[in-house]
Amino acid sequence: MNTDFFGPSAERNSWFGGLNAGVKLVVAGVLVLAAILIQDPVTAAIIFGLELLGFIAVGFRPVNLLARSWPILIAVLTTGWSVAILVNKTGAVLLDFGLNTITEGSLAAAFSMMIRSLAMILPTFAFVLSTDPTDLGDSLAQTFHLPACFVLAALAALRLVGILFGEWNTLGQARRARGLGAGQGPLGRIKTGAGQAFALMVQAIRRGSRLAVTMEARGFGTGKCSWARVPAYSRRDAYVAVAAAVIVACAYGVSLGLGTLRFLWQ
């Protein structure tokens, strides 16, 4: 993952990007929760399919969005493979590896896990890529009335995430310029990576300490905060909120009608 995920992007200028940040957070949370609560592949597939149609309708290109997150897609595929190998085997045997097998039941469980993961990834990335952290902070503080200190600390942390990725690359280049890590085997690379991670942690602690002192010097947390911008709402926010509810209702309703709906606790 690179810093482009946390910087300005075309998604912030899209129709979806112009929505209120708090509304987008609620919509993404509802869709993710709906995918977490179920375990059957039919409901997960319906949620994911409707999400794709919905995001295309609001100006997103979901295929490109998921392609940008290819490391996570690889993790989804490997997780599905692990589930197919490890879960209880039910149904007819599809593949026999001698020591292990893949059956119809284990394959269905793997597909359900992968499609549920995609149904959670898509709204999460759409929210992250289309939302300015400052807009999110304004909405959390003024709409959801969360404590100002918490909101400002979260906003500062989110702003610094991109800097951490940049510093990681800088540290790596500095070490390579000094001849560290060149020609090493796997164990040597792990040792070099651990040292680089420790250096990054030290820099992060120092930057956090300086930021805390700076915020305290400017009066943060000493009284009631005033806000320069007031979050705005429009009919589009209501449309998207209703659309998220319709997606969940349709997915659960169709699956219930087919008799395939299964929750995690069932």
PDB file of N, CA, C and O in Angstrom, residues 192-235:
ATOM      1  N   THR A 192      17.337  -6.930   9.220  1.00  0.00           N
ATOM      2  CA  THR A 192      17.400  -5.553   8.731  1.00  0.00           C
ATOM      3  C   THR A 192      16.033  -4.888   8.819  1.00  0.00           C
ATOM      4  O   THR A 192      15.913  -3.719   9.219  1.00  0.00           O
ATOM      5  N   GLY A 193      14.978  -5.623   8.444  1.00  0.00           N
ATOM      6  CA  GLY A 193      13.626  -5.069   8.530  1.00  0.00           C
ATOM      7  C   GLY A 193      13.225  -4.755   9.953  1.00  0.00           C
ATOM      8  O   GLY A 193      12.548  -3.745  10.206  1.00  0.00           O
ATOM      9  N   ALA A 194      13.641  -5.620  10.913  1.00  0.00           N
ATOM     10  CA  ALA A 194      13.317  -5.362  12.312  1.00  0.00           C
ATOM     11  C   ALA A 194      14.008  -4.079  12.802  1.00  0.00           C
ATOM     12  O   ALA A 194      13.406  -3.273  13.521  1.00  0.00           O
ATOM     13  N   GLY A 195      15.269  -3.885  12.408  1.00  0.00           N
ATOM     14  CA  GLY A 195      15.963  -2.650  12.786  1.00  0.00           C
ATOM     15  C   GLY A 195      15.323  -1.422  12.169  1.00  0.00           C
ATOM     16  O   GLY A 195      15.205  -0.372  12.822  1.00  0.00           O
ATOM     17  N   GLN A 196      14.883  -1.541  10.930  1.00  0.00           N
ATOM     18  CA  GLN A 196      14.214  -0.421  10.261  1.00  0.00           C
ATOM     19  C   GLN A 196      12.876  -0.117  10.936  1.00  0.00           C
ATOM     20  O   GLN A 196      12.504   1.051  11.112  1.00  0.00           O
ATOM     21  N   ALA A 197      12.148  -1.160  11.331  1.00  0.00           N
ATOM     22  CA  ALA A 197      10.873  -0.957  12.016  1.00  0.00           C
ATOM     23  C   ALA A 197      11.079  -0.280  13.368  1.00  0.00           C
ATOM     24  O   ALA A 197      10.286   0.585  13.771  1.00  0.00           O
ATOM     25  N   PHE A 198      12.156  -0.661  14.079  1.00  0.00           N
ATOM     26  CA  PHE A 198      12.442  -0.023  15.373  1.00  0.00           C
ATOM     27  C   PHE A 198      12.771   1.459  15.185  1.00  0.00           C
ATOM     28  O   PHE A 198      12.309   2.311  15.956  1.00  0.00           O
ATOM     29  N   ALA A 199      13.555   1.772  14.155  1.00  0.00           N
ATOM     30  CA  ALA A 199      13.877   3.177  13.885  1.00  0.00           C
ATOM     31  C   ALA A 199      12.626   3.975  13.542  1.00  0.00           C
ATOM     32  O   ALA A 199      12.467   5.122  13.982  1.00  0.00           O
ATOM     33  N   LEU A 200      11.714   3.357  12.787  1.00  0.00           N
ATOM     34  CA  LEU A 200      10.466   4.043  12.448  1.00  0.00           C
ATOM     35  C   LEU A 200       9.618   4.281  13.697  1.00  0.00           C
ATOM     36  O   LEU A 200       8.999   5.339  13.845  1.00  0.00           O
ATOM     37  N   MET A 201       9.601   3.296  14.613  1.00  0.00           N
ATOM     38  CA  MET A 201       8.833   3.445  15.838  1.00  0.00           C
ATOM     39  C   MET A 201       9.391   4.593  16.681  1.00  0.00           C
ATOM     40  O   MET A 201       8.631   5.385  17.254  1.00  0.00           O
ATOM     41  N   VAL A 202      10.708   4.700  16.759  1.00  0.00           N
ATOM     42  CA  VAL A 202      11.327   5.785  17.524  1.00  0.00           C
ATOM     43  C   VAL A 202      10.937   7.134  16.926  1.00  0.00           C
ATOM     44  O   VAL A 202      10.580   8.079  17.648  1.00  0.00           O
ATOM     45  N   GLN A 203      11.008   7.256  15.606  1.00  0.00           N
ATOM     46  CA  GLN A 203      10.629   8.509  14.955  1.00  0.00           C
ATOM     47  C   GLN A 203       9.155   8.832  15.194  1.00  0.00           C
ATOM     48  O   GLN A 203       8.798   9.996  15.407  1.00  0.00           O
ATOM     49  N   ALA A 204       8.293   7.802  15.161  1.00  0.00           N
ATOM     50  CA  ALA A 204       6.869   8.026  15.382  1.00  0.00           C
ATOM     51  C   ALA A 204       6.600   8.529  16.801  1.00  0.00           C
ATOM     52  O   ALA A 204       5.774   9.427  17.019  1.00  0.00           O
ATOM     53  N   ILE A 205       7.304   7.960  17.796  1.00  0.00           N
ATOM     54  CA  ILE A 205       7.131   8.399  19.182  1.00  0.00           C
ATOM     55  C   ILE A 205       7.597   9.840  19.351  1.00  0.00           C
ATOM     56  O   ILE A 205       6.929  10.654  20.002  1.00  0.00           O
ATOM     57  N   ARG A 206       8.730  10.167  18.740  1.00  0.00           N
ATOM     58  CA  ARG A 206       9.233  11.543  18.844  1.00  0.00           C
ATOM     59  C   ARG A 206       8.264  12.521  18.183  1.00  0.00           C
ATOM     60  O   ARG A 206       7.971  13.588  18.735  1.00  0.00           O
ATOM     61  N   ARG A 207       7.758  12.168  17.004  1.00  0.00           N
ATOM     62  CA  ARG A 207       6.832  13.065  16.323  1.00  0.00           C
ATOM     63  C   ARG A 207       5.533  13.203  17.117  1.00  0.00           C
ATOM     64  O   ARG A 207       4.959  14.284  17.208  1.00  0.00           O
ATOM     65  N   GLY A 208       5.054  12.107  17.693  1.00  0.00           N
ATOM     66  CA  GLY A 208       3.848  12.179  18.507  1.00  0.00           C
ATOM     67  C   GLY A 208       4.028  13.052  19.732  1.00  0.00           C
ATOM     68  O   GLY A 208       3.129  13.804  20.102  1.00  0.00           O
ATOM     69  N   SER A 209       5.203  12.967  20.360  1.00  0.00           N
ATOM     70  CA  SER A 209       5.473  13.799  21.533  1.00  0.00           C
ATOM     71  C   SER A 209       5.511  15.278  21.155  1.00  0.00           C
ATOM     72  O   SER A 209       4.931  16.126  21.856  1.00  0.00           O
ATOM     73  N   ARG A 210       6.187  15.595  20.046  1.00  0.00           N
ATOM     74  CA  ARG A 210       6.235  16.998  19.607  1.00  0.00           C
ATOM     75  C   ARG A 210       4.841  17.510  19.248  1.00  0.00           C
ATOM     76  O   ARG A 210       4.497  18.655  19.572  1.00  0.00           O
ATOM     77  N   LEU A 211       4.048  16.658  18.616  1.00  0.00           N
ATOM     78  CA  LEU A 211       2.699  17.075  18.240  1.00  0.00           C
ATOM     79  C   LEU A 211       1.841  17.312  19.478  1.00  0.00           C
ATOM     80  O   LEU A 211       1.057  18.268  19.532  1.00  0.00           O
ATOM     81  N   ALA A 212       1.976  16.445  20.502  1.00  0.00           N
ATOM     82  CA  ALA A 212       1.201  16.614  21.728  1.00  0.00           C
ATOM     83  C   ALA A 212       1.559  17.927  22.429  1.00  0.00           C
ATOM     84  O   ALA A 212       0.679  18.658  22.903  1.00  0.00           O
ATOM     85  N   VAL A 213       2.865  18.236  22.497  1.00  0.00           N
ATOM     86  CA  VAL A 213       3.296  19.492  23.122  1.00  0.00           C
ATOM     87  C   VAL A 213       2.782  20.687  22.332  1.00  0.00           C
ATOM     88  O   VAL A 213       2.317  21.689  22.903  1.00  0.00           O
ATOM     89  N   THR A 214       2.825  20.595  21.011  1.00  0.00           N
ATOM     90  CA  THR A 214       2.347  21.691  20.163  1.00  0.00           C
ATOM     91  C   THR A 214       0.855  21.928  20.349  1.00  0.00           C
ATOM     92  O   THR A 214       0.397  23.081  20.475  1.00  0.00           O
ATOM     93  N   MET A 215       0.075  20.851  20.376  1.00  0.00           N
ATOM     94  CA  MET A 215      -1.374  20.993  20.540  1.00  0.00           C
ATOM     95  C   MET A 215      -1.711  21.555  21.916  1.00  0.00           C
ATOM     96  O   MET A 215      -2.619  22.385  22.064  1.00  0.00           O
ATOM     97  N   GLU A 216      -0.972  21.108  22.944  1.00  0.00           N
ATOM     98  CA  GLU A 216      -1.220  21.632  24.283  1.00  0.00           C
ATOM     99  C   GLU A 216      -0.852  23.112  24.369  1.00  0.00           C
ATOM    100  O   GLU A 216      -1.555  23.908  25.005  1.00  0.00           O
ATOM    101  N   ALA A 217       0.240  23.512  23.692  1.00  0.00           N
ATOM    102  CA  ALA A 217       0.654  24.915  23.705  1.00  0.00           C
ATOM    103  C   ALA A 217      -0.364  25.813  23.014  1.00  0.00           C
ATOM    104  O   ALA A 217      -0.482  27.001  23.347  1.00  0.00           O
ATOM    105  N   ARG A 218      -1.110  25.262  22.088  1.00  0.00           N
ATOM    106  CA  ARG A 218      -2.114  26.039  21.364  1.00  0.00           C
ATOM    107  C   ARG A 218      -3.497  25.972  22.012  1.00  0.00           C
ATOM    108  O   ARG A 218      -4.469  26.462  21.456  1.00  0.00           O
ATOM    109  N   GLY A 219      -3.574  25.346  23.176  1.00  0.00           N
ATOM    110  CA  GLY A 219      -4.809  25.384  23.937  1.00  0.00           C
ATOM    111  C   GLY A 219      -5.777  24.256  23.691  1.00  0.00           C
ATOM    112  O   GLY A 219      -6.913  24.305  24.186  1.00  0.00           O
ATOM    113  N   PHE A 220      -5.379  23.209  22.957  1.00  0.00           N
ATOM    114  CA  PHE A 220      -6.290  22.097  22.736  1.00  0.00           C
ATOM    115  C   PHE A 220      -6.541  21.358  24.047  1.00  0.00           C
ATOM    116  O   PHE A 220      -5.630  21.042  24.781  1.00  0.00           O
ATOM    117  N   GLY A 221      -7.809  21.086  24.315  1.00  0.00           N
ATOM    118  CA  GLY A 221      -8.189  20.348  25.510  1.00  0.00           C
ATOM    119  C   GLY A 221      -8.369  21.181  26.748  1.00  0.00           C
ATOM    120  O   GLY A 221      -8.683  20.645  27.818  1.00  0.00           O
ATOM    121  N   THR A 222      -8.211  22.501  26.657  1.00  0.00           N
ATOM    122  CA  THR A 222      -8.344  23.361  27.840  1.00  0.00           C
ATOM    123  C   THR A 222      -9.756  23.922  28.001  1.00  0.00           C
ATOM    124  O   THR A 222     -10.066  24.499  29.022  1.00  0.00           O
ATOM    125  N   GLY A 223     -10.578  23.767  27.009  1.00  0.00           N
ATOM    126  CA  GLY A 223     -11.936  24.300  27.082  1.00  0.00           C
ATOM    127  C   GLY A 223     -12.742  23.871  25.882  1.00  0.00           C
ATOM    128  O   GLY A 223     -12.309  23.038  25.084  1.00  0.00           O
ATOM    129  N   LYS A 224     -13.917  24.435  25.752  1.00  0.00           N
ATOM    130  CA  LYS A 224     -14.787  24.078  24.649  1.00  0.00           C
ATOM    131  C   LYS A 224     -14.208  24.600  23.345  1.00  0.00           C
ATOM    132  O   LYS A 224     -13.786  25.746  23.238  1.00  0.00           O
ATOM    133  N   CYS A 225     -14.180  23.729  22.329  1.00  0.00           N
ATOM    134  CA  CYS A 225     -13.602  24.092  21.042  1.00  0.00           C
ATOM    135  C   CYS A 225     -14.648  24.749  20.143  1.00  0.00           C
ATOM    136  O   CYS A 225     -15.834  24.415  20.195  1.00  0.00           O
ATOM    137  N   SER A 226     -14.190  25.656  19.342  1.00  0.00           N
ATOM    138  CA  SER A 226     -15.021  26.214  18.274  1.00  0.00           C
ATOM    139  C   SER A 226     -14.543  25.621  16.960  1.00  0.00           C
ATOM    140  O   SER A 226     -13.395  25.210  16.832  1.00  0.00           O
ATOM    141  N   TRP A 227     -15.432  25.593  15.965  1.00  0.00           N
ATOM    142  CA  TRP A 227     -15.127  24.939  14.710  1.00  0.00           C
ATOM    143  C   TRP A 227     -15.267  25.928  13.562  1.00  0.00           C
ATOM    144  O   TRP A 227     -16.229  26.689  13.485  1.00  0.00           O
ATOM    145  N   ALA A 228     -14.277  25.900  12.686  1.00  0.00           N
ATOM    146  CA  ALA A 228     -14.276  26.853  11.571  1.00  0.00           C
ATOM    147  C   ALA A 228     -15.299  26.485  10.511  1.00  0.00           C
ATOM    148  O   ALA A 228     -15.816  27.347   9.813  1.00  0.00           O
ATOM    149  N   ARG A 229     -15.585  25.183  10.387  1.00  0.00           N
ATOM    150  CA  ARG A 229     -16.507  24.739   9.349  1.00  0.00           C
ATOM    151  C   ARG A 229     -17.629  23.923   9.965  1.00  0.00           C
ATOM    152  O   ARG A 229     -17.403  23.127  10.879  1.00  0.00           O
ATOM    153  N   VAL A 230     -18.824  24.117   9.455  1.00  0.00           N
ATOM    154  CA  VAL A 230     -19.992  23.358   9.907  1.00  0.00           C
ATOM    155  C   VAL A 230     -20.331  22.334   8.837  1.00  0.00           C
ATOM    156  O   VAL A 230     -20.479  22.699   7.660  1.00  0.00           O
ATOM    157  N   PRO A 231     -20.431  21.044   9.174  1.00  0.00           N
ATOM    158  CA  PRO A 231     -20.737  20.031   8.159  1.00  0.00           C
ATOM    159  C   PRO A 231     -22.118  20.256   7.546  1.00  0.00           C
ATOM    160  O   PRO A 231     -23.076  20.575   8.242  1.00  0.00           O
ATOM    161  N   ALA A 232     -22.195  20.112   6.241  1.00  0.00           N
ATOM    162  CA  ALA A 232     -23.440  20.333   5.513  1.00  0.00           C
ATOM    163  C   ALA A 232     -24.041  18.995   5.096  1.00  0.00           C
ATOM    164  O   ALA A 232     -23.328  18.012   4.880  1.00  0.00           O
ATOM    165  N   TYR A 233     -25.368  18.974   4.993  1.00  0.00           N
ATOM    166  CA  TYR A 233     -26.099  17.788   4.573  1.00  0.00           C
ATOM    167  C   TYR A 233     -26.979  18.148   3.376  1.00  0.00           C
ATOM    168  O   TYR A 233     -27.384  19.295   3.205  1.00  0.00           O
ATOM    169  N   SER A 234     -27.270  17.154   2.570  1.00  0.00           N
ATOM    170  CA  SER A 234     -28.105  17.369   1.402  1.00  0.00           C
ATOM    171  C   SER A 234     -28.982  16.146   1.166  1.00  0.00           C
ATOM    172  O   SER A 234     -28.883  15.147   1.889  1.00  0.00           O
ATOM    173  N   ARG A 235     -29.813  16.223   0.154  1.00  0.00           N
ATOM    174  CA  ARG A 235     -30.673  15.082  -0.177  1.00  0.00           C
ATOM    175  C   ARG A 235     -29.853  13.878  -0.611  1.00  0.00           C
ATOM    176  O   ARG A 235     -30.276  12.739  -0.429  1.00  0.00           O
TER     177      ARG A 235
END
